[in-house]
CSV table of C-alpha atoms in Angstrom, one decimal:
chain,number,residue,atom,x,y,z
A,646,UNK,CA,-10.4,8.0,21.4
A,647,UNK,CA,-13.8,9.1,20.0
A,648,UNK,CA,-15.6,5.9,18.7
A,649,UNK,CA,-16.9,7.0,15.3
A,650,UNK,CA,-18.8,3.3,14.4
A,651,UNK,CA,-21.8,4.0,16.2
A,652,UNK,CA,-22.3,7.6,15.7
A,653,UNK,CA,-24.7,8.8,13.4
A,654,UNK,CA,-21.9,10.1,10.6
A,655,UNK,CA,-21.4,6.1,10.3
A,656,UNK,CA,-22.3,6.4,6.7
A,657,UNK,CA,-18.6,7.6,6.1
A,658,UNK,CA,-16.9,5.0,8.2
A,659,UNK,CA,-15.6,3.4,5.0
A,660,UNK,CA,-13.9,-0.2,5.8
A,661,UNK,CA,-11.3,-0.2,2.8
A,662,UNK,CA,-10.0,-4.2,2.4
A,663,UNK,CA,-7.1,-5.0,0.2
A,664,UNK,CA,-6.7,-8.6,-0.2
A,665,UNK,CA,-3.1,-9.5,-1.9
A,666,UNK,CA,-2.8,-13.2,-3.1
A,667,UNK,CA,-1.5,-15.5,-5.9
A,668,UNK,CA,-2.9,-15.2,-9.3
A,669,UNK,CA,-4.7,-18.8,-10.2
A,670,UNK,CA,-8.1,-18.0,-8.3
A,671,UNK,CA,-11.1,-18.1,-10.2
A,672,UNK,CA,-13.5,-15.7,-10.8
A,673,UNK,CA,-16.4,-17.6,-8.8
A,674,UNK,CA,-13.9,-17.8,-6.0
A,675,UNK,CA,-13.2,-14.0,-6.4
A,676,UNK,CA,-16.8,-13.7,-6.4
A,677,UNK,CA,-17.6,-15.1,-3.2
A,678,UNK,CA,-14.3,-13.6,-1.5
A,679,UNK,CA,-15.6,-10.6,-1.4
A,680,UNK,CA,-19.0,-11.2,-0.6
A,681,UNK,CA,-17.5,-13.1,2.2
A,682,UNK,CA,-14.9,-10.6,3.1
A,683,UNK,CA,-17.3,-7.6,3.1
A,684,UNK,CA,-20.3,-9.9,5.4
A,685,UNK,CA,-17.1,-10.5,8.2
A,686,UNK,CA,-16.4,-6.8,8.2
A,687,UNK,CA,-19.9,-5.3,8.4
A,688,UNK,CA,-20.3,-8.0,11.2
A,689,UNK,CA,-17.6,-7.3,13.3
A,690,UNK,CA,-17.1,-4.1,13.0
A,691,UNK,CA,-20.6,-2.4,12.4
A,692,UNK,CA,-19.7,-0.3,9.3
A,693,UNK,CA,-22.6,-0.7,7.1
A,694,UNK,CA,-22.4,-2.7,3.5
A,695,UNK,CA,-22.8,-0.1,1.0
A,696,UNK,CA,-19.7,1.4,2.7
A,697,UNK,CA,-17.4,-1.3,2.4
A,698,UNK,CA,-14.4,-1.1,-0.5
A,699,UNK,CA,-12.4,-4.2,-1.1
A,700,UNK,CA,-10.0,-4.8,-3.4
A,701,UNK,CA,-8.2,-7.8,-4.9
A,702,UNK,CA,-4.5,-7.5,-5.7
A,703,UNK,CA,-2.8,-10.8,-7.5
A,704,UNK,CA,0.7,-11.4,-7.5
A,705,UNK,CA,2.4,-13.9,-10.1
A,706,UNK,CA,5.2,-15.9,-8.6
A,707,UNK,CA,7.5,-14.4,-9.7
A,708,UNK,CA,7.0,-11.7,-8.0
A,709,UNK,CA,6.2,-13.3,-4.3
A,710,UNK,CA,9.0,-15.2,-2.2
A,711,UNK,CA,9.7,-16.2,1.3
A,712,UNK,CA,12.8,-16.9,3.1
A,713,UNK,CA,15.0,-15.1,0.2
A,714,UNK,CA,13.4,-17.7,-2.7
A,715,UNK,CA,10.6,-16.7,-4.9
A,716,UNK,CA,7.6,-18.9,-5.6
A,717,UNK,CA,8.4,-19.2,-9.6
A,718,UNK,CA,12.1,-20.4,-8.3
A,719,UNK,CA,10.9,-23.4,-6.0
A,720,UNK,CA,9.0,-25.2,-8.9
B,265,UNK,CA,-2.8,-19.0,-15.8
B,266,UNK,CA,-1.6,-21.9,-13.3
B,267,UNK,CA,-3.9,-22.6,-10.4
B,268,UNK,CA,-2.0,-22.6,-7.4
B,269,UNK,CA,-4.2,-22.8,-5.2
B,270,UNK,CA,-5.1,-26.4,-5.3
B,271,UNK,CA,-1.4,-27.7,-5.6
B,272,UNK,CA,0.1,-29.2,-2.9
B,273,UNK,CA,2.5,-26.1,-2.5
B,274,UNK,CA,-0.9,-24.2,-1.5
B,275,UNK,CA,1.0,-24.3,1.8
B,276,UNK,CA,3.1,-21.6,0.4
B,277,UNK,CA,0.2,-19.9,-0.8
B,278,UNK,CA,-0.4,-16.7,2.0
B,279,UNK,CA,-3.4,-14.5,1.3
B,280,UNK,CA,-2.0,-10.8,2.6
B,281,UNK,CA,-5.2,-9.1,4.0
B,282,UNK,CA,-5.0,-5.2,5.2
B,283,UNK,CA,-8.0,-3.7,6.5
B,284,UNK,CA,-7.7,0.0,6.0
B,285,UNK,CA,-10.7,2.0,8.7
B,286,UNK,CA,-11.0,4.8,10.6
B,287,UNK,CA,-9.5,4.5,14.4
B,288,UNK,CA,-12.2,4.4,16.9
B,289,UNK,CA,-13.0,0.4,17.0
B,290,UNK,CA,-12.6,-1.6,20.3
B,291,UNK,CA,-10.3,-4.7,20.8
B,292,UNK,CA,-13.0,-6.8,20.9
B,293,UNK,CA,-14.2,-5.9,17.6
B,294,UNK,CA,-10.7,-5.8,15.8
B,295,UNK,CA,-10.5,-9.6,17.6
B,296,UNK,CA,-13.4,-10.9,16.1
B,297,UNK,CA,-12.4,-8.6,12.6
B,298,UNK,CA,-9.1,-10.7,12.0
B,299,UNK,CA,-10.5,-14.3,13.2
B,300,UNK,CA,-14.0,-13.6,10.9
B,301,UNK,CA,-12.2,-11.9,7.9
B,302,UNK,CA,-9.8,-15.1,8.2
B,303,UNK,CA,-12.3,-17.5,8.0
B,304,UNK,CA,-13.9,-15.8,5.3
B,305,UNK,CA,-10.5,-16.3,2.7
B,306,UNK,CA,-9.9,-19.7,4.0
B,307,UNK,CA,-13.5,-20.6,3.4
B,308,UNK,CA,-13.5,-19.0,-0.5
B,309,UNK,CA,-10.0,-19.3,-1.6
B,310,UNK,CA,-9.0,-22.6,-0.4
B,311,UNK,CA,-6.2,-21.5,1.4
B,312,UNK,CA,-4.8,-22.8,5.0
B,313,UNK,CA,-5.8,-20.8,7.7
B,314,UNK,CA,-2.4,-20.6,8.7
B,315,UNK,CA,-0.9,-19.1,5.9
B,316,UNK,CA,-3.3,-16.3,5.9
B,317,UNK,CA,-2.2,-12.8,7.6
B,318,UNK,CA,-4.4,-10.2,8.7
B,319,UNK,CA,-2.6,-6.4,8.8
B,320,UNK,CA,-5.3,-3.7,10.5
B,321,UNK,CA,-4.5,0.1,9.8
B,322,UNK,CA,-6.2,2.5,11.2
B,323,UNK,CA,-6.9,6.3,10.4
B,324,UNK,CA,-7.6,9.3,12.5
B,325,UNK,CA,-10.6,11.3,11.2
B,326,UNK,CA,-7.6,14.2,9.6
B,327,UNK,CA,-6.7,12.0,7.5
B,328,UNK,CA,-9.3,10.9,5.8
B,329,UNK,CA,-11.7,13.0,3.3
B,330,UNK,CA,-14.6,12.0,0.9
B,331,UNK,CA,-15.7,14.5,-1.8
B,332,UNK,CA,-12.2,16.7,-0.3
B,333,UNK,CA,-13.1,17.4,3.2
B,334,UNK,CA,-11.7,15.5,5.8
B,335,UNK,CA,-13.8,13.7,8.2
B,336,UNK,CA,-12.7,16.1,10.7
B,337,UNK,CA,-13.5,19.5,9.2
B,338,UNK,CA,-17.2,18.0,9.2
B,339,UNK,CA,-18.2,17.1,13.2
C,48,UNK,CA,8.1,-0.1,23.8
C,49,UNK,CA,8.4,-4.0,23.8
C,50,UNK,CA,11.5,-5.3,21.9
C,51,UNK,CA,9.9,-8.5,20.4
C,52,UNK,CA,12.2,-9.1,17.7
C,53,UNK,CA,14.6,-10.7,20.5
C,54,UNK,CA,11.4,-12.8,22.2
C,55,UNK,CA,11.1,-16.6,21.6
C,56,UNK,CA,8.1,-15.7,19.9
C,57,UNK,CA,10.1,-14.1,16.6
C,58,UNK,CA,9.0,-17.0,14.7
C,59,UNK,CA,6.0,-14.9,14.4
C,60,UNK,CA,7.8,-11.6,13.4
C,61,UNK,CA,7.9,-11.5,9.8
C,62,UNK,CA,8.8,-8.5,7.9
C,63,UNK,CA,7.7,-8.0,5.0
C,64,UNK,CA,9.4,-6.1,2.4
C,65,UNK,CA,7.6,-4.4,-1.3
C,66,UNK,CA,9.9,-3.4,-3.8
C,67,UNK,CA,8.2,-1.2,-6.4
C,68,UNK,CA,10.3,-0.4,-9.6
C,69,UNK,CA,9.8,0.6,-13.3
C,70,UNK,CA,8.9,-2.7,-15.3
C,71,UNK,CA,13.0,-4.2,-17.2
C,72,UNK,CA,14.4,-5.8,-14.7
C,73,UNK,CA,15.4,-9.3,-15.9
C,74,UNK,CA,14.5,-12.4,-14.1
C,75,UNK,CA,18.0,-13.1,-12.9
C,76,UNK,CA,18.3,-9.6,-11.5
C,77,UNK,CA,14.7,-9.8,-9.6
C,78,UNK,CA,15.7,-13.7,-8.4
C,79,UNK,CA,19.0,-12.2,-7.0
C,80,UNK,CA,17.0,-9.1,-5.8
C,81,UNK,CA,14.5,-11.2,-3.1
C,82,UNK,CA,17.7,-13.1,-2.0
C,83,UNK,CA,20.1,-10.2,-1.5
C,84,UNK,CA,17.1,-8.1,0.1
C,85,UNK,CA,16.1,-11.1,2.4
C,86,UNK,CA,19.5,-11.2,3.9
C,87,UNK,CA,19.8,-7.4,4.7
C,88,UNK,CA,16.7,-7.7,6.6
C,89,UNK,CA,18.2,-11.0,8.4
C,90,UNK,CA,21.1,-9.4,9.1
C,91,UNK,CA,19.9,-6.5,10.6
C,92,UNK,CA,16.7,-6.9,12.2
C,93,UNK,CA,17.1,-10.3,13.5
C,94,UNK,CA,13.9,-12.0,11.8
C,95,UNK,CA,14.6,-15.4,10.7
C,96,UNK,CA,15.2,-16.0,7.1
C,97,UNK,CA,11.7,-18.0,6.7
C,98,UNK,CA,9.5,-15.3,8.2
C,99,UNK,CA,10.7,-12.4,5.7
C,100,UNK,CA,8.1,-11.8,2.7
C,101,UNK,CA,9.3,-9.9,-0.4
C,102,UNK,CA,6.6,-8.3,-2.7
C,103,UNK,CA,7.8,-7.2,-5.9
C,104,UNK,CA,5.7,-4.5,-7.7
C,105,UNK,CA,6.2,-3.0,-11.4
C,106,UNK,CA,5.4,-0.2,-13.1
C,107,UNK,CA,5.1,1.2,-16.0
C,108,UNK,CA,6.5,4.1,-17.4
C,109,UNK,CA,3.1,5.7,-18.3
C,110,UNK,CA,2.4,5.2,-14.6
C,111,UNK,CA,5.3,6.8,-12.7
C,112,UNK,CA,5.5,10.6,-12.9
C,113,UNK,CA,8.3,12.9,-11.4
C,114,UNK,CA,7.6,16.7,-10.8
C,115,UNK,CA,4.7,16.5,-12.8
C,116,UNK,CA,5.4,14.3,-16.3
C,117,UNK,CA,5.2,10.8,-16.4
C,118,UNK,CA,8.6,8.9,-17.5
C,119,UNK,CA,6.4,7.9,-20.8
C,120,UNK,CA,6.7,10.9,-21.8
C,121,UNK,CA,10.0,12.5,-21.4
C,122,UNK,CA,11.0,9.8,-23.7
D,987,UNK,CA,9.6,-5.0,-22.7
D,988,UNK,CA,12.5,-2.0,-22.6
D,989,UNK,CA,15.0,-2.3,-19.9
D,990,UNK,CA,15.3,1.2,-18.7
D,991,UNK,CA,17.9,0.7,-15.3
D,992,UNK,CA,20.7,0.5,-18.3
D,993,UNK,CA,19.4,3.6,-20.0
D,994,UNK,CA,20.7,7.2,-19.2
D,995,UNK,CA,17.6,8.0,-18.0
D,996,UNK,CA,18.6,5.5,-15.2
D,997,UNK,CA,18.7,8.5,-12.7
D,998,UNK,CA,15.2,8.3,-13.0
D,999,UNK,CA,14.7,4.9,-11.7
D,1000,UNK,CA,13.8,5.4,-8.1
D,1001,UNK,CA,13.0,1.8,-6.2
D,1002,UNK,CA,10.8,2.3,-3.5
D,1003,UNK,CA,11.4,-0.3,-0.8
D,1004,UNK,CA,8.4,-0.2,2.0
D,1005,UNK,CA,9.6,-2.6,5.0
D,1006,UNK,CA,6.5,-3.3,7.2
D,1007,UNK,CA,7.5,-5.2,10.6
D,1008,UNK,CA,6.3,-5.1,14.2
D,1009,UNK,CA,7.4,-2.4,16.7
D,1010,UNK,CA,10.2,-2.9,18.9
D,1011,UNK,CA,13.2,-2.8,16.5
D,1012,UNK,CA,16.3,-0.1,18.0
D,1013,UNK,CA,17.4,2.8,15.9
D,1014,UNK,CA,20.5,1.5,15.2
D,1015,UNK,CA,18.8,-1.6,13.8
D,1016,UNK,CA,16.4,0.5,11.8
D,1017,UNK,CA,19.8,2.7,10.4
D,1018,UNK,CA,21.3,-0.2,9.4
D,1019,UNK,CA,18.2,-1.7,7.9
D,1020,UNK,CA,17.9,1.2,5.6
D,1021,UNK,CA,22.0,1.0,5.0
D,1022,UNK,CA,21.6,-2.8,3.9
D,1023,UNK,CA,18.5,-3.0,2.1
D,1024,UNK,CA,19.5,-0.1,-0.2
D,1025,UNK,CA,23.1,-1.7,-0.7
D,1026,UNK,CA,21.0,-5.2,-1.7
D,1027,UNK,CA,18.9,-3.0,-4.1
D,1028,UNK,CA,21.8,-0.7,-6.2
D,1029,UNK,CA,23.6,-4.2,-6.2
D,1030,UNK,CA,21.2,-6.2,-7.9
D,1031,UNK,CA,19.2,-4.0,-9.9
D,1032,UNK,CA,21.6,-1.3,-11.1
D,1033,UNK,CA,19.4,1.9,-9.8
D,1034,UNK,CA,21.6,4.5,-8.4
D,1035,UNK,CA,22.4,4.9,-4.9
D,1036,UNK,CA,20.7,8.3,-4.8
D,1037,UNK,CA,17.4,7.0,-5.8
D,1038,UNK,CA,16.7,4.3,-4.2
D,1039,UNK,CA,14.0,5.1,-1.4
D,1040,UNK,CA,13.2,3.5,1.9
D,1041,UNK,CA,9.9,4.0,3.9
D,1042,UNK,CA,9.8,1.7,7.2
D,1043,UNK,CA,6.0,0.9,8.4
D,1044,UNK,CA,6.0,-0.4,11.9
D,1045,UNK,CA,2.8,-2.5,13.7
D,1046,UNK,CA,1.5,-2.6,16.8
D,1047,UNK,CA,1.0,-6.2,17.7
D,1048,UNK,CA,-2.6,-5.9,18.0
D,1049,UNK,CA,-3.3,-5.0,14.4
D,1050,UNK,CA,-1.0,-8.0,13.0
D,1051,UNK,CA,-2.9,-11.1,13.1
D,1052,UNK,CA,-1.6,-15.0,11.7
D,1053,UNK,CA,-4.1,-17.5,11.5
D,1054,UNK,CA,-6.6,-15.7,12.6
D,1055,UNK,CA,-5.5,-14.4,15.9
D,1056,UNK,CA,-3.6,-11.2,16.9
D,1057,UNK,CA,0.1,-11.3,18.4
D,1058,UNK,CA,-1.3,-9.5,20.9
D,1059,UNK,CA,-4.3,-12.3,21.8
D,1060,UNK,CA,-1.5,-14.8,21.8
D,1061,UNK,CA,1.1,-13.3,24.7
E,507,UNK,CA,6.1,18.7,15.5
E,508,UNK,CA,8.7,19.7,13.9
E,509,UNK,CA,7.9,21.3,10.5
E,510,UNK,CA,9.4,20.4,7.8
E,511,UNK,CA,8.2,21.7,5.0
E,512,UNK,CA,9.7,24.9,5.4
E,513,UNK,CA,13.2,24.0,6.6
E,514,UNK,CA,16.3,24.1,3.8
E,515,UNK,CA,16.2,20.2,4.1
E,516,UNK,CA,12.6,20.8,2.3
E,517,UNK,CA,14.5,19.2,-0.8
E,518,UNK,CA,14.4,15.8,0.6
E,519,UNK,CA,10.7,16.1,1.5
E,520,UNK,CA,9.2,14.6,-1.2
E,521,UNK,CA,5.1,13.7,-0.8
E,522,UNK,CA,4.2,10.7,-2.8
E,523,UNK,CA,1.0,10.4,-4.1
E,524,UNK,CA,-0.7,6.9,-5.2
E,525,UNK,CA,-4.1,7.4,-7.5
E,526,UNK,CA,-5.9,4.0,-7.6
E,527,UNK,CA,-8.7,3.8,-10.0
E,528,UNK,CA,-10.6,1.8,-12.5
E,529,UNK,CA,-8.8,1.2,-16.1
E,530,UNK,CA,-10.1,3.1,-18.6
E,531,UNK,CA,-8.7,6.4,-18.5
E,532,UNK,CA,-7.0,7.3,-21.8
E,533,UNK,CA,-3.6,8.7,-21.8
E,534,UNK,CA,-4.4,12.0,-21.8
E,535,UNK,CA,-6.6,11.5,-18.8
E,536,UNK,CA,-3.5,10.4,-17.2
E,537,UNK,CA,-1.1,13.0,-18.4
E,538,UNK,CA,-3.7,15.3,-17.3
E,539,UNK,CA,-4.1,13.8,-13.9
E,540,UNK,CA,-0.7,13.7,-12.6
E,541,UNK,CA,0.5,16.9,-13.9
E,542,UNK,CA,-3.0,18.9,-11.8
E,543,UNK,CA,-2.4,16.3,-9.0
E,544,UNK,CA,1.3,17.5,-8.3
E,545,UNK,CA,0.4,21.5,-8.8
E,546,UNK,CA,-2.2,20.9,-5.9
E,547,UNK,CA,0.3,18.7,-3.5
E,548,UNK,CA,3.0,22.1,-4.3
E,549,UNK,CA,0.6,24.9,-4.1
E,550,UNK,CA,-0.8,22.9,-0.3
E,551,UNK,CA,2.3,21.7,1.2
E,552,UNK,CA,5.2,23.9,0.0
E,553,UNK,CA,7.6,21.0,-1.2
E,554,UNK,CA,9.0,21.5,-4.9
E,555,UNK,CA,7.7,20.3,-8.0
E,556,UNK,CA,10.9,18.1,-8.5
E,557,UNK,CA,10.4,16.7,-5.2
E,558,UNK,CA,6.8,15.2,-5.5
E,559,UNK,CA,5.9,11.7,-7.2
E,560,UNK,CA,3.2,9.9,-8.7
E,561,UNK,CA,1.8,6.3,-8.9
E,562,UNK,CA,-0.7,5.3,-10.7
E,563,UNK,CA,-2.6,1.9,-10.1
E,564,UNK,CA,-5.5,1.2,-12.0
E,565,UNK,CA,-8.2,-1.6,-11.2
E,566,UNK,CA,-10.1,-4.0,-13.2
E,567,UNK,CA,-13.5,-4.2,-12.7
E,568,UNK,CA,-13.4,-7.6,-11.5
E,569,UNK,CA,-10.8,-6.9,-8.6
E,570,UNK,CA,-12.9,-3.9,-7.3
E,571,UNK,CA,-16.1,-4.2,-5.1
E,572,UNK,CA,-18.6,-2.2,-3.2
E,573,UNK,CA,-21.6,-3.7,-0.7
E,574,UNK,CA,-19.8,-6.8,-1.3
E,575,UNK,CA,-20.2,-7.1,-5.0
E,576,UNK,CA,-17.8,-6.6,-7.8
E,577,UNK,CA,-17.7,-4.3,-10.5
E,578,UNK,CA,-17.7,-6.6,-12.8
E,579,UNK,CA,-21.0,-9.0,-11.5
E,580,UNK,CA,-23.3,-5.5,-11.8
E,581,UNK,CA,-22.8,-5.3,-15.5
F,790,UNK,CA,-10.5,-1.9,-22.8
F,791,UNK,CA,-14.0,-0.4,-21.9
F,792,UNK,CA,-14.2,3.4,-20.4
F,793,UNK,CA,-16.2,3.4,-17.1
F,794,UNK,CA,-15.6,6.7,-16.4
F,795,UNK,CA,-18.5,8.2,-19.1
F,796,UNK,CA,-20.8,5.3,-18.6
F,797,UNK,CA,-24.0,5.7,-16.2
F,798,UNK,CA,-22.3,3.3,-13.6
F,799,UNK,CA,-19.4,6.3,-13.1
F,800,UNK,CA,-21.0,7.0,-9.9
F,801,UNK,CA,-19.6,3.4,-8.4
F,802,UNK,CA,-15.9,4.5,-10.2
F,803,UNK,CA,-14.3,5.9,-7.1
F,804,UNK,CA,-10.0,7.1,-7.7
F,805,UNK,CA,-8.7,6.5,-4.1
F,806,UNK,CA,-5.9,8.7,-3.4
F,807,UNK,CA,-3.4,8.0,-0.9
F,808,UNK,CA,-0.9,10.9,0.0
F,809,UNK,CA,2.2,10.2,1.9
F,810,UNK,CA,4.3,12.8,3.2
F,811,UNK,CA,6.9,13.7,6.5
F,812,UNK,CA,5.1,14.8,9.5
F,813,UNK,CA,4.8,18.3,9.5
F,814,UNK,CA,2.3,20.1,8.3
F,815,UNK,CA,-0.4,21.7,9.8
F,816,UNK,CA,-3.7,21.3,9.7
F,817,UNK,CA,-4.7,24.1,6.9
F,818,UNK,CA,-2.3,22.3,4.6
F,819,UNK,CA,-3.7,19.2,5.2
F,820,UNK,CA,-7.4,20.7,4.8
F,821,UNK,CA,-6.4,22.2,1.7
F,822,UNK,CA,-4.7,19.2,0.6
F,823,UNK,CA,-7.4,17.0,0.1
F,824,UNK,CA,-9.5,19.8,-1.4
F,825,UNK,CA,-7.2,20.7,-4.1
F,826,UNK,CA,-6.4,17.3,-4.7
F,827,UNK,CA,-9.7,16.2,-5.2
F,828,UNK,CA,-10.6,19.0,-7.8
F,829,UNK,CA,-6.7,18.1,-9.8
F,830,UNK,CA,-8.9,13.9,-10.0
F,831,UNK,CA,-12.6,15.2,-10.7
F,832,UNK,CA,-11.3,17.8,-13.4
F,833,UNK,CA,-8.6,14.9,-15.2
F,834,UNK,CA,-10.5,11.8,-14.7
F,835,UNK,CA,-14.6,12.6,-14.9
F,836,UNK,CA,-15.2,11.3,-11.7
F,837,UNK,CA,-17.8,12.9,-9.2
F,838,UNK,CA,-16.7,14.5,-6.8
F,839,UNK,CA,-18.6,12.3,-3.7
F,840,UNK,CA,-16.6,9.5,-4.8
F,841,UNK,CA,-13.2,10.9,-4.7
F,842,UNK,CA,-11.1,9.4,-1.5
F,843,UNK,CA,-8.2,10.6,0.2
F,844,UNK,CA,-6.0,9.1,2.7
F,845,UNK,CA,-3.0,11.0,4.3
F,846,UNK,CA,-0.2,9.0,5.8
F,847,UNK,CA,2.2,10.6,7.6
F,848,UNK,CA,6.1,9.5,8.0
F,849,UNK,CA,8.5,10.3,10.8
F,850,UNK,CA,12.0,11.0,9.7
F,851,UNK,CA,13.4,8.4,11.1
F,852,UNK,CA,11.5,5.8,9.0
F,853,UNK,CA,12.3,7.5,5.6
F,854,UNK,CA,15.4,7.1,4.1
F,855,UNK,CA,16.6,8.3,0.7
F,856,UNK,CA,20.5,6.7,-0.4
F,857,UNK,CA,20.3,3.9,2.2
F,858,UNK,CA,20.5,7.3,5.1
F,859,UNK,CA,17.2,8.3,7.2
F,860,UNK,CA,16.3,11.5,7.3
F,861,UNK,CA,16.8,11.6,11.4
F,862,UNK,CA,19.9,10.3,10.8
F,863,UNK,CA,21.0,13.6,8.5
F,864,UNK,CA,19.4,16.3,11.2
């Protein structure tokens, strides 16, 4: 398995990060998710910054369950 | 908009994290990806680490194209 | 192929499950959606109820298109 | 908000179910997955049998990581 | 590989195309987009018209990064 | 609702395409894909052309299923 990282074509080894999560975060804490986020990839991983993509998704409970009951039904 | 993530059912509250990159990284690196990325959302959104899950998926260089050519039809 | 969903680690097997549909359904009909769709997976797959996740994911009719036209506007 | 599963144009109502769970389930648990899970959807949301649409995504366990660590760092 | 495409079953092969993108686009824009999107996935892959879907998703600026910044915190 | 795609900052507005289809074709198709595919988003939506993405995911038969039956399980 050729190990594109480290070769020089790095500059298109884009890291694309979807984070899914409950609405209710604000945008400070948005903020410094995806500064976070993107430092963890580029550090583990070698991609460089400018090529990492993240995007936030938010859910609303009513739209998110576990073990058959959704989040808006257990309050 | 409720804020969830301070209420005592944060427990509930699972950030869903998928890391979308091209195949080619070693084990060691996609260890360290999950447990870094991890820390990152716990330490930003307040979560518990347990509740946050880490999904990697990875793409072969023919399926993957910037500006439409594939990774692939450019080495 | 290792057959974990039988291991004593299946606590940790959760499927998760992302229903995407055009935005009307009514609460009821999404609350007995998650439940009905929790127990399929149960039933079959052999997670435990706890560990199944269910996403639910609208869309509009402006941005759902079928052989070419959105449903937005064959109305 | 229209309610369009009641409409005529019902038969355009396609749910798309994505079931995302570790490797390892049998084919016969996979066929009777799809069998349930579509049952559970025509039953509770009204779509027609016809268009309701199942994509299975199965992980490896080292690209599905809880709290930080990979099933696979945790055999 | 078996191929598909070209077998009589090639009415049940229906590619599914997802465009995520900033919000923004007008209507048209859309219209536009999905009715060009599904003439290229026909003319390159041989299923029929009636066969392909599309999903739009759109973004706001403040769920969308690059480099580790948001859209939204470079205005 | 402001409209990134004429304003300066259009170069950061990058659709991300995601085309999911059965196993199947061949590697021409998929070339052309992305191509064509990319001109149908850069001539509908204004964006440049370096900033369009595409990812390909490929299904196996047995893990799509249309009316609660796989499409192995029709062969």
């Amino acid at each position: 398995m050729k190990n594109y990282y480290q070769k020089p074509r790095r500059i298109l080894t884009m890291p694309y990060v979807t984070v899914k999560m409950l609405e209710g975060r604000t945008e400070d804490q948005k903020r410094n998710l995806v500064e976070k986020v993107t430092e963890a990839v580029v550090e583990t991983t070698g991609a460089s910054k400018e090529k990492v993509v993240v995007f936030i998704e938010e859910m609303p409970t009513n739209h998110y369950a576990v073990a058959g009951k959704r989040l808006s039904d257990q309050e």
